[in-house]
Amino acid sequence: MADEVKLFGVWGSPFSRRVEIALKLKGVNYEFFEEDLSNKSALLLKYNPIYKKVPTLVHNGKAIAESQIILEYIDETWKNSPILPKDPYERAQARFWARFIDEKLMPTLWKVFWGCEDHDKVKEEAKEHLETLENELKDKKFFGGETVGLVDIVGNFIAYWVPRIQEASGLVLLTEEKYPKLYQWSHEFENHGDVKVKLPPNDKLLAYIKSRLEGVSTSK
Amino acid sequence: MADEVKLFGVWGSPFSRRVEIALKLKGVNYEFFEEDLSNKSALLLKYNPIYKKVPTLVHNGKAIAESQIILEYIDETWKNSPILPKDPYERAQARFWARFIDEKLMPTLWKVFWGCEDHDKVKEEAKEHLETLENELKDKKFFGGETVGLVDIVGNFIAYWVPRIQEASGLVLLTEEKYPKLYQWSHEFENHGDVKVKLPPNDKLLAYIKSRLEGVSTSK
């Protein structure tokens, strides 16, 4: 029986795009279901009753939720083009940095760009986190070494969304001068063959971000 | 070369105890370093410079942080007595419920017992989450089936700490009547041979919780 792979996602969501990138790297064909988050489909609610969130992957009728858990599932199910390293210690490190991005860096950047109290303090925090990630990249092309791995995929927001949010908002943190390695990595990542075709189109994303930022400033 | 395993932890922390339980299940000997969180050791700061938190595991000089990441590392390094299932889908499910406990259930219970605004609403949320977990246990002895697995270990706070916090605070959510399966599981868990010896002593923990709760009510 051929694999039946369905992905419930949203085109502009970095979390959904993580899963699309991983499936593309593995060469897995899938059917994509674009969700309207203000009116979620009955199928999404059925497959992800606890969180009711995208991305949700359904493989041969079995549903998996939470993007990082989905990425590990994909890596364990389709063994070619590994996303995680083999060595347990290196795996733990990859998981650590993936969590760091989700739990520290992304929430802080979110607050910086979408507004918060203590804006100056949060901006300093975001810079510190970017510095930490910059140091972790060392002299590698990708966090995964020569190939795109878990941390790169989870970091898609930093690599692709942040430069466009910076362009739309005029608020610039991630520069070539301050974070030369991250900046170069961001470029390598978005131009990687399998990644490139699974990122949202530049103009569409930029327009979307601008409309979201206008929404924020209008509602202030 | 024999394995050198060091664990930096705190005796009353369910997160530290997760790692101790896993090492015990695997039969791995380790040296335990009790941390004073108000005056963290130079070694902890060296080994976990990003979060500076317990538990931190150091295996042959290499440091691993974050309890769930440590549990996966332990399971991948010592293959006997598996903590995670073999099948990728079941592994994803175990990770999903472990995350649910860390991201939903524990923070909500924490607010219920240690006070928060909207207390009634948060209590209702906690009950809902307990119900969700009750339903997931189904008719299994442990979340891991016949043996203690990832979700059981991550759930140690629910199984062992919550009954004692309830006793100390008089605020009771987890009862045999309302959650018969979780209640039975809690009993099975704390009486499991390898688990039992790695849980904090009842009286010491109870006294500690009482002192913490008094601290909260005094500072109000």
Tab-separated table of C-alpha atoms in Angstrom:
chain	number	residue	atom	x	y	z
A	1	MET	CA	0.000	0.000	0.000
A	2	ALA	CA	1.323	3.421	-0.912
A	3	ASP	CA	1.733	5.874	1.942
A	4	GLU	CA	-1.095	8.324	2.318
A	5	VAL	CA	0.275	11.542	3.790
A	6	LYS	CA	-1.910	14.548	4.523
A	7	LEU	CA	-0.759	17.803	6.026
A	8	PHE	CA	-3.099	20.351	7.563
A	9	GLY	CA	-1.352	23.707	7.587
A	10	VAL	CA	-1.365	27.387	6.790
A	11	TRP	CA	0.751	28.798	3.975
A	12	GLY	CA	2.259	31.652	6.004
A	13	SER	CA	3.038	29.652	9.145
A	14	PRO	CA	6.701	28.811	9.798
A	15	PHE	CA	5.497	25.826	11.832
A	16	SER	CA	3.597	24.327	8.894
A	17	ARG	CA	6.504	25.088	6.585
A	18	ARG	CA	8.862	23.125	8.841
A	19	VAL	CA	6.903	19.993	8.064
A	20	GLU	CA	6.729	20.764	4.341
A	21	ILE	CA	10.516	21.239	4.220
A	22	ALA	CA	11.134	17.958	6.052
A	23	LEU	CA	8.794	16.024	3.748
A	24	LYS	CA	10.476	17.567	0.714
A	25	LEU	CA	13.970	16.678	2.023
A	26	LYS	CA	12.771	13.083	2.419
A	27	GLY	CA	11.076	13.046	-0.973
A	28	VAL	CA	7.696	12.196	0.527
A	29	ASN	CA	4.627	13.158	-1.489
A	30	TYR	CA	1.747	14.628	0.478
A	31	GLU	CA	-1.565	16.317	0.098
A	32	PHE	CA	-1.748	19.792	1.647
A	33	PHE	CA	-4.920	21.116	3.245
A	34	GLU	CA	-4.875	24.889	3.727
A	35	GLU	CA	-6.682	25.751	6.954
A	36	ASP	CA	-8.627	28.896	7.739
A	37	LEU	CA	-7.669	29.475	11.381
A	38	SER	CA	-10.776	31.560	12.013
A	39	ASN	CA	-12.913	28.683	10.800
A	40	LYS	CA	-11.036	25.444	11.314
A	41	SER	CA	-12.036	22.413	9.280
A	42	ALA	CA	-13.891	19.489	10.816
A	43	LEU	CA	-10.972	17.285	9.793
A	44	LEU	CA	-8.419	19.370	11.711
A	45	LEU	CA	-10.609	19.298	14.827
A	46	LYS	CA	-10.993	15.552	14.430
A	47	TYR	CA	-7.281	14.876	13.982
A	48	ASN	CA	-5.978	17.317	16.591
A	49	PRO	CA	-8.730	17.548	19.231
A	50	ILE	CA	-6.404	18.647	22.055
A	51	TYR	CA	-4.647	21.626	20.500
A	52	LYS	CA	-6.739	22.114	17.336
A	53	LYS	CA	-3.615	23.566	15.742
A	54	VAL	CA	-1.634	23.414	12.549
A	55	PRO	CA	0.521	21.706	11.513
A	56	THR	CA	-1.135	18.326	11.904
A	57	LEU	CA	0.219	15.413	9.886
A	58	VAL	CA	-1.930	12.408	9.062
A	59	HIS	CA	-0.029	9.352	7.866
A	60	ASN	CA	-2.133	6.383	6.761
A	61	GLY	CA	-4.964	7.647	8.948
A	62	LYS	CA	-2.851	8.254	12.061
A	63	ALA	CA	-2.536	11.840	13.249
A	64	ILE	CA	0.567	13.494	14.688
A	65	ALA	CA	0.567	17.008	16.165
A	66	GLU	CA	3.222	19.546	17.236
A	67	SER	CA	5.793	20.477	14.602
A	68	GLN	CA	8.913	19.247	16.415
A	69	ILE	CA	7.248	15.941	17.224
A	70	ILE	CA	6.181	15.649	13.590
A	71	LEU	CA	9.769	16.296	12.454
A	72	GLU	CA	11.073	13.486	14.666
A	73	TYR	CA	8.297	11.218	13.397
A	74	ILE	CA	9.195	11.964	9.788
A	75	ASP	CA	12.868	11.271	10.510
A	76	GLU	CA	12.084	7.945	12.173
A	77	THR	CA	9.597	6.850	9.508
A	78	TRP	CA	11.541	7.741	6.359
A	79	LYS	CA	15.174	6.948	7.063
A	80	ASN	CA	16.792	8.543	3.997
A	81	SER	CA	18.327	12.069	4.228
A	82	PRO	CA	18.452	12.130	8.049
A	83	ILE	CA	17.266	15.290	9.789
A	84	LEU	CA	18.734	14.378	13.166
A	85	PRO	CA	22.327	13.209	13.658
A	86	LYS	CA	22.985	9.558	14.604
A	87	ASP	CA	25.042	10.051	17.745
A	88	PRO	CA	22.908	10.365	20.923
A	89	TYR	CA	24.876	13.339	22.234
A	90	GLU	CA	24.610	15.210	18.946
A	91	ARG	CA	20.915	14.368	18.811
A	92	ALA	CA	20.493	15.837	22.298
A	93	GLN	CA	22.326	18.974	21.171
A	94	ALA	CA	20.117	19.348	18.106
A	95	ARG	CA	17.028	18.937	20.261
A	96	PHE	CA	18.393	21.465	22.741
A	97	TRP	CA	18.881	24.155	20.106
A	98	ALA	CA	15.550	23.411	18.469
A	99	ARG	CA	13.891	23.932	21.852
A	100	PHE	CA	15.922	27.059	22.449
A	101	ILE	CA	14.551	28.519	19.235
A	102	ASP	CA	10.962	27.613	20.120
A	103	GLU	CA	11.024	28.533	23.793
A	104	LYS	CA	13.436	31.449	23.950
A	105	LEU	CA	14.289	33.054	20.640
A	106	MET	CA	10.967	32.983	18.800
A	107	PRO	CA	8.772	34.227	21.671
A	108	THR	CA	11.226	37.053	22.325
A	109	LEU	CA	11.437	38.087	18.676
A	110	TRP	CA	7.664	37.907	18.483
A	111	LYS	CA	7.380	40.407	21.324
A	112	VAL	CA	9.972	42.678	19.712
A	113	PHE	CA	8.156	42.859	16.383
A	114	TRP	CA	4.554	42.658	17.535
A	115	GLY	CA	4.946	44.970	20.500
A	116	CYS	CA	5.132	44.468	24.240
A	117	GLU	CA	5.803	46.257	27.488
A	118	ASP	CA	9.456	46.775	28.383
A	119	HIS	CA	10.307	46.898	24.705
A	120	ASP	CA	13.941	47.958	25.200
A	121	LYS	CA	14.603	45.157	27.669
A	122	VAL	CA	13.011	42.555	25.396
A	123	LYS	CA	15.050	43.830	22.447
A	124	GLU	CA	18.248	43.329	24.457
A	125	GLU	CA	17.119	39.820	25.315
A	126	ALA	CA	16.451	39.047	21.667
A	127	LYS	CA	19.933	40.275	20.730
A	128	GLU	CA	21.471	38.082	23.400
A	129	HIS	CA	19.585	35.035	22.119
A	130	LEU	CA	20.658	35.777	18.539
A	131	GLU	CA	24.254	36.047	19.768
A	132	THR	CA	23.922	32.682	21.514
A	133	LEU	CA	22.666	31.088	18.306
A	134	GLU	CA	25.370	32.833	16.249
A	135	ASN	CA	28.012	31.260	18.501
A	136	GLU	CA	26.437	27.837	18.184
A	137	LEU	CA	26.586	27.935	14.386
A	138	LYS	CA	30.390	28.087	14.565
A	139	ASP	CA	31.902	27.576	11.117
A	140	LYS	CA	29.254	25.224	9.868
A	141	LYS	CA	27.236	25.918	6.736
A	142	PHE	CA	24.081	24.674	8.433
A	143	PHE	CA	23.391	23.827	12.061
A	144	GLY	CA	23.152	20.273	10.719
A	145	GLY	CA	26.686	20.587	9.236
A	146	GLU	CA	26.827	20.240	5.453
A	147	THR	CA	23.138	19.344	5.245
A	148	VAL	CA	19.938	20.936	6.499
A	149	GLY	CA	18.926	19.383	9.836
A	150	LEU	CA	16.454	19.755	12.691
A	151	VAL	CA	17.782	23.086	13.988
A	152	ASP	CA	17.857	24.640	10.523
A	153	ILE	CA	14.300	23.561	9.825
A	154	VAL	CA	13.042	24.750	13.222
A	155	GLY	CA	14.984	27.978	12.660
A	156	ASN	CA	13.164	28.745	9.401
A	157	PHE	CA	11.436	31.663	11.120
A	158	ILE	CA	14.813	33.289	11.879
A	159	ALA	CA	16.195	32.575	8.415
A	160	TYR	CA	13.262	33.587	6.249
A	161	TRP	CA	10.502	35.331	8.204
A	162	VAL	CA	12.665	37.657	10.311
A	163	PRO	CA	14.386	39.404	7.346
A	164	ARG	CA	10.962	40.087	5.851
A	165	ILE	CA	9.467	41.270	9.132
A	166	GLN	CA	12.485	43.566	9.461
A	167	GLU	CA	11.898	44.914	5.971
A	168	ALA	CA	8.206	45.489	6.649
A	169	SER	CA	8.616	46.994	10.110
A	170	GLY	CA	11.849	48.943	9.695
A	171	LEU	CA	12.963	47.412	12.998
A	172	VAL	CA	16.229	45.642	12.266
A	173	LEU	CA	18.052	43.278	14.659
A	174	LEU	CA	19.535	40.564	12.475
A	175	THR	CA	22.210	42.314	10.390
A	176	GLU	CA	25.241	41.029	8.528
A	177	GLU	CA	27.510	43.209	10.678
A	178	LYS	CA	26.277	41.948	14.029
A	179	TYR	CA	25.559	38.316	13.217
A	180	PRO	CA	27.647	37.473	10.127
A	181	LYS	CA	27.282	33.709	10.542
A	182	LEU	CA	23.524	33.727	11.075
A	183	TYR	CA	23.182	36.137	8.184
A	184	GLN	CA	25.147	33.854	5.854
A	185	TRP	CA	23.234	30.823	7.138
A	186	SER	CA	19.914	32.561	6.470
A	187	HIS	CA	21.048	33.080	2.868
A	188	GLU	CA	22.237	29.472	2.459
A	189	PHE	CA	19.016	28.166	3.958
A	190	GLU	CA	16.553	30.051	1.806
A	191	ASN	CA	18.515	29.187	-1.324
A	192	HIS	CA	18.812	25.476	-0.597
A	193	GLY	CA	17.059	23.628	-3.424
A	194	ASP	CA	14.591	21.602	-1.354
A	195	VAL	CA	13.974	24.409	1.120
A	196	LYS	CA	13.461	27.158	-1.440
A	197	VAL	CA	10.476	25.481	-3.065
A	198	LYS	CA	8.808	25.024	0.318
A	199	LEU	CA	9.055	28.595	1.594
A	200	PRO	CA	6.219	31.070	1.034
A	201	PRO	CA	6.678	33.367	-1.991
A	202	ASN	CA	8.596	36.500	-0.977
A	203	ASP	CA	6.099	39.105	-2.184
A	204	LYS	CA	3.069	37.323	-0.806
A	205	LEU	CA	4.694	36.892	2.611
A	206	LEU	CA	5.906	40.480	2.696
A	207	ALA	CA	2.432	41.792	1.879
A	208	TYR	CA	0.929	39.535	4.526
A	209	ILE	CA	3.395	40.693	7.184
A	210	LYS	CA	2.741	44.330	6.293
A	211	SER	CA	-1.002	43.847	6.686
A	212	ARG	CA	-0.455	42.141	10.046
A	213	LEU	CA	1.810	44.936	11.269
A	214	GLU	CA	-0.737	47.533	10.169
A	215	GLY	CA	-3.343	45.625	12.110
A	216	VAL	CA	-1.166	45.912	15.220
A	217	SER	CA	-0.520	49.632	14.841
A	218	THR	CA	-4.194	50.368	14.044
A	219	SER	CA	-5.401	48.488	17.090
A	220	LYS	CA	-3.035	50.329	19.433
B	1	MET	CA	36.597	3.031	30.142
B	2	ALA	CA	33.755	2.950	32.605
B	3	ASP	CA	30.988	5.499	32.090
B	4	GLU	CA	31.268	8.555	34.274
B	5	VAL	CA	27.782	9.896	34.896
B	6	LYS	CA	27.126	12.984	36.989
B	7	LEU	CA	23.756	14.496	37.713
B	8	PHE	CA	23.270	18.030	38.989
B	9	GLY	CA	19.877	18.232	40.618
B	10	VAL	CA	17.727	19.194	43.570
B	11	TRP	CA	16.198	16.533	45.805
B	12	GLY	CA	12.667	18.015	45.799
B	13	SER	CA	12.476	18.747	42.065
B	14	PRO	CA	10.270	16.464	39.963
B	15	PHE	CA	12.435	17.387	36.949
B	16	SER	CA	15.612	16.115	38.624
B	17	ARG	CA	13.795	13.039	39.850
B	18	ARG	CA	12.731	12.193	36.285
B	19	VAL	CA	16.374	11.713	35.385
B	20	GLU	CA	17.112	9.717	38.528
B	21	ILE	CA	14.207	7.366	37.800
B	22	ALA	CA	15.352	6.845	34.203
B	23	LEU	CA	18.936	6.108	35.263
B	24	LYS	CA	17.665	3.661	37.866
B	25	LEU	CA	15.414	1.891	35.337
B	26	LYS	CA	18.463	1.514	33.084
B	27	GLY	CA	20.696	0.375	35.956
B	28	VAL	CA	23.156	3.216	35.368
B	29	ASN	CA	25.291	4.296	38.334
B	30	TYR	CA	25.762	8.021	38.770
B	31	GLU	CA	27.082	10.593	41.141
B	32	PHE	CA	24.481	13.093	42.360
B	33	PHE	CA	25.358	16.723	43.037
B	34	GLU	CA	22.735	18.500	45.125
B	35	GLU	CA	22.453	22.108	43.979
B	36	ASP	CA	21.536	25.127	46.077
B	37	LEU	CA	19.402	27.091	43.619
B	38	SER	CA	20.020	30.343	45.486
B	39	ASN	CA	23.747	29.819	45.090
B	40	LYS	CA	24.381	27.645	42.055
B	41	SER	CA	27.653	25.773	41.798
B	42	ALA	CA	30.378	26.814	39.379
B	43	LEU	CA	30.082	23.382	37.794
B	44	LEU	CA	26.370	23.789	37.048
B	45	LEU	CA	27.008	27.206	35.487
B	46	LYS	CA	29.827	25.704	33.436
B	47	TYR	CA	27.816	22.737	32.211
B	48	ASN	CA	24.533	24.552	31.582
B	49	PRO	CA	25.510	28.135	30.702
B	50	ILE	CA	22.321	28.891	28.737
B	51	TYR	CA	19.638	27.928	31.221
B	52	LYS	CA	21.721	27.434	34.392
B	53	LYS	CA	19.073	24.950	35.493
B	54	VAL	CA	18.764	21.515	37.037
B	55	PRO	CA	18.683	18.774	35.998
B	56	THR	CA	21.909	18.769	34.044
B	57	LEU	CA	23.455	15.418	33.162
B	58	VAL	CA	27.156	15.081	32.439
B	59	HIS	CA	28.177	11.864	30.712
B	60	ASN	CA	31.901	11.344	30.208
B	61	GLY	CA	32.394	15.096	30.337
B	62	LYS	CA	29.597	15.989	27.922
B	63	ALA	CA	26.697	17.966	29.319
B	64	ILE	CA	23.022	17.554	28.437
B	65	ALA	CA	20.286	19.891	29.704
B	66	GLU	CA	16.467	19.876	29.800
B	67	SER	CA	14.864	16.867	31.471
B	68	GLN	CA	12.921	15.530	28.462
B	69	ILE	CA	15.999	15.831	26.256
B	70	ILE	CA	18.030	14.043	28.920
B	71	LEU	CA	15.446	11.232	29.056
B	72	GLU	CA	15.685	10.710	25.289
B	73	TYR	CA	19.490	10.790	25.545
B	74	ILE	CA	19.465	8.158	28.280
B	75	ASP	CA	17.130	5.965	26.234
B	76	GLU	CA	19.337	6.230	23.145
B	77	THR	CA	22.587	5.678	25.052
B	78	TRP	CA	21.613	2.715	27.239
B	79	LYS	CA	19.366	0.508	25.139
B	80	ASN	CA	18.125	-1.889	27.842
B	81	SER	CA	14.713	-1.351	29.487
B	82	PRO	CA	13.411	1.064	26.829
B	83	ILE	CA	11.664	4.220	28.020
B	84	LEU	CA	10.213	5.107	24.616
B	85	PRO	CA	8.330	2.635	22.417
B	86	LYS	CA	9.952	1.379	19.214
B	87	ASP	CA	7.251	2.258	16.714
B	88	PRO	CA	7.574	5.830	15.320
B	89	TYR	CA	3.874	6.590	15.749
B	90	GLU	CA	3.836	5.361	19.338
B	91	ARG	CA	7.003	7.351	20.012
B	92	ALA	CA	5.281	10.455	18.645
B	93	GLN	CA	2.304	9.789	20.909
B	94	ALA	CA	4.536	9.385	23.967
B	95	ARG	CA	6.314	12.647	23.132
B	96	PHE	CA	2.961	14.347	22.603
B	97	TRP	CA	1.670	13.398	26.063
B	98	ALA	CA	4.981	14.207	27.729
B	99	ARG	CA	4.771	17.685	26.189
B	100	PHE	CA	1.141	17.986	27.191
B	101	ILE	CA	2.121	17.385	30.803
B	102	ASP	CA	4.949	19.932	30.674
B	103	GLU	CA	3.202	22.628	28.686
B	104	LYS	CA	-0.426	22.322	29.730
B	105	LEU	CA	-1.059	20.253	32.839
B	106	MET	CA	1.859	21.195	35.090
B	107	PRO	CA	1.726	24.978	34.544
B	108	THR	CA	-2.032	24.926	35.181
B	109	LEU	CA	-1.735	22.829	38.347
B	110	TRP	CA	1.074	25.072	39.521
B	111	LYS	CA	-1.218	28.097	39.231
B	112	VAL	CA	-4.003	26.283	41.040
B	113	PHE	CA	-1.851	25.374	44.024
B	114	TRP	CA	0.458	28.380	44.179
B	115	GLY	CA	-2.222	30.959	43.514
B	116	CYS	CA	-3.137	33.063	40.525
B	117	GLU	CA	-5.752	35.431	39.222
B	118	ASP	CA	-8.929	33.856	37.838
B	119	HIS	CA	-8.492	30.963	40.224
B	120	ASP	CA	-11.857	29.334	39.465
B	121	LYS	CA	-11.243	29.409	35.734
B	122	VAL	CA	-7.763	27.934	36.110
B	123	LYS	CA	-9.133	25.185	38.366
B	124	GLU	CA	-11.647	24.249	35.683
B	125	GLU	CA	-8.840	24.143	33.134
B	126	ALA	CA	-6.767	21.883	35.374
B	127	LYS	CA	-9.709	19.516	35.776
B	128	GLU	CA	-10.169	19.388	32.019
B	129	HIS	CA	-6.485	18.560	31.502
B	130	LEU	CA	-6.635	15.840	34.160
B	131	GLU	CA	-9.683	14.413	32.406
B	132	THR	CA	-7.809	14.421	29.097
B	133	LEU	CA	-4.927	12.516	30.682
B	134	GLU	CA	-7.326	10.118	32.428
B	135	ASN	CA	-8.845	9.254	29.054
B	136	GLU	CA	-5.426	8.704	27.526
B	137	LEU	CA	-4.434	6.174	30.187
B	138	LYS	CA	-7.267	3.902	29.022
B	139	ASP	CA	-6.939	0.477	30.627
B	140	LYS	CA	-3.182	0.450	30.797
B	141	LYS	CA	-1.280	0.009	34.037
B	142	PHE	CA	1.211	2.669	32.996
B	143	PHE	CA	1.155	5.123	30.112
B	144	GLY	CA	4.027	2.993	28.827
B	145	GLY	CA	1.824	-0.137	28.983
B	146	GLU	CA	3.082	-2.812	31.368
B	147	THR	CA	6.299	-0.907	32.048
B	148	VAL	CA	7.128	2.617	33.170
B	149	GLY	CA	7.837	4.813	30.141
B	150	LEU	CA	8.453	8.419	29.118
B	151	VAL	CA	4.966	9.724	29.971
B	152	ASP	CA	4.951	8.040	33.377
B	153	ILE	CA	8.353	9.484	34.233
B	154	VAL	CA	7.433	12.964	33.013
B	155	GLY	CA	4.156	12.618	34.908
B	156	ASN	CA	5.908	11.984	38.246
B	157	PHE	CA	4.702	15.389	39.459
B	158	ILE	CA	1.069	14.327	38.961
B	159	ALA	CA	1.608	10.908	40.507
B	160	TYR	CA	3.652	11.820	43.559
B	161	TRP	CA	3.860	15.558	44.153
B	162	VAL	CA	0.198	16.422	43.542
B	163	PRO	CA	-1.236	14.089	46.222
B	164	ARG	CA	1.173	15.627	48.744
B	165	ILE	CA	0.450	19.194	47.661
B	166	GLN	CA	-3.244	18.345	48.020
B	167	GLU	CA	-2.663	17.006	51.521
B	168	ALA	CA	-0.652	20.062	52.526
B	169	SER	CA	-2.978	22.631	50.978
B	170	GLY	CA	-6.357	21.045	51.537
B	171	LEU	CA	-7.134	21.858	47.911
B	172	VAL	CA	-8.060	18.564	46.281
B	173	LEU	CA	-8.523	17.990	42.542
B	174	LEU	CA	-7.144	14.522	41.866
B	175	THR	CA	-9.506	12.132	43.626
B	176	GLU	CA	-10.234	8.445	43.190
B	177	GLU	CA	-13.876	9.246	42.434
B	178	LYS	CA	-13.211	11.718	39.640
B	179	TYR	CA	-10.110	10.200	38.066
B	180	PRO	CA	-10.079	6.522	39.052
B	181	LYS	CA	-7.516	5.539	36.415
B	182	LEU	CA	-5.047	8.315	37.188
B	183	TYR	CA	-5.504	7.620	40.875
B	184	GLN	CA	-4.704	3.944	40.435
B	185	TRP	CA	-1.775	4.812	38.152
B	186	SER	CA	-0.390	7.213	40.734
B	187	HIS	CA	-0.436	4.356	43.256
B	188	GLU	CA	1.202	1.893	40.845
B	189	PHE	CA	3.845	4.443	39.904
B	190	GLU	CA	4.995	5.381	43.369
B	191	ASN	CA	5.123	1.734	44.406
B	192	HIS	CA	7.100	0.557	41.397
B	193	GLY	CA	10.389	-0.869	42.708
B	194	ASP	CA	12.805	1.276	40.697
B	195	VAL	CA	10.648	4.388	40.965
B	196	LYS	CA	10.005	4.144	44.701
B	197	VAL	CA	13.673	4.372	45.657
B	198	LYS	CA	14.114	7.457	43.494
B	199	LEU	CA	11.237	9.524	44.831
B	200	PRO	CA	11.775	11.995	47.687
B	201	PRO	CA	10.873	10.639	51.146
B	202	ASN	CA	7.202	11.288	51.899
B	203	ASP	CA	7.623	13.157	55.190
B	204	LYS	CA	10.472	15.322	53.980
B	205	LEU	CA	8.596	16.301	50.821
B	206	LEU	CA	5.383	16.992	52.736
B	207	ALA	CA	7.194	19.245	55.209
B	208	TYR	CA	8.927	21.042	52.353
B	209	ILE	CA	5.657	21.621	50.491
B	210	LYS	CA	4.007	22.915	53.693
B	211	SER	CA	6.809	25.398	54.223
B	212	ARG	CA	6.530	26.563	50.611
B	213	LEU	CA	2.766	26.983	50.877
B	214	GLU	CA	3.153	28.944	54.123
B	215	GLY	CA	5.645	31.158	52.311
B	216	VAL	CA	2.996	31.874	49.688
B	217	SER	CA	0.230	32.639	52.175
B	218	THR	CA	2.534	34.789	54.356
B	219	SER	CA	3.669	36.846	51.404
B	220	LYS	CA	0.106	37.560	50.315
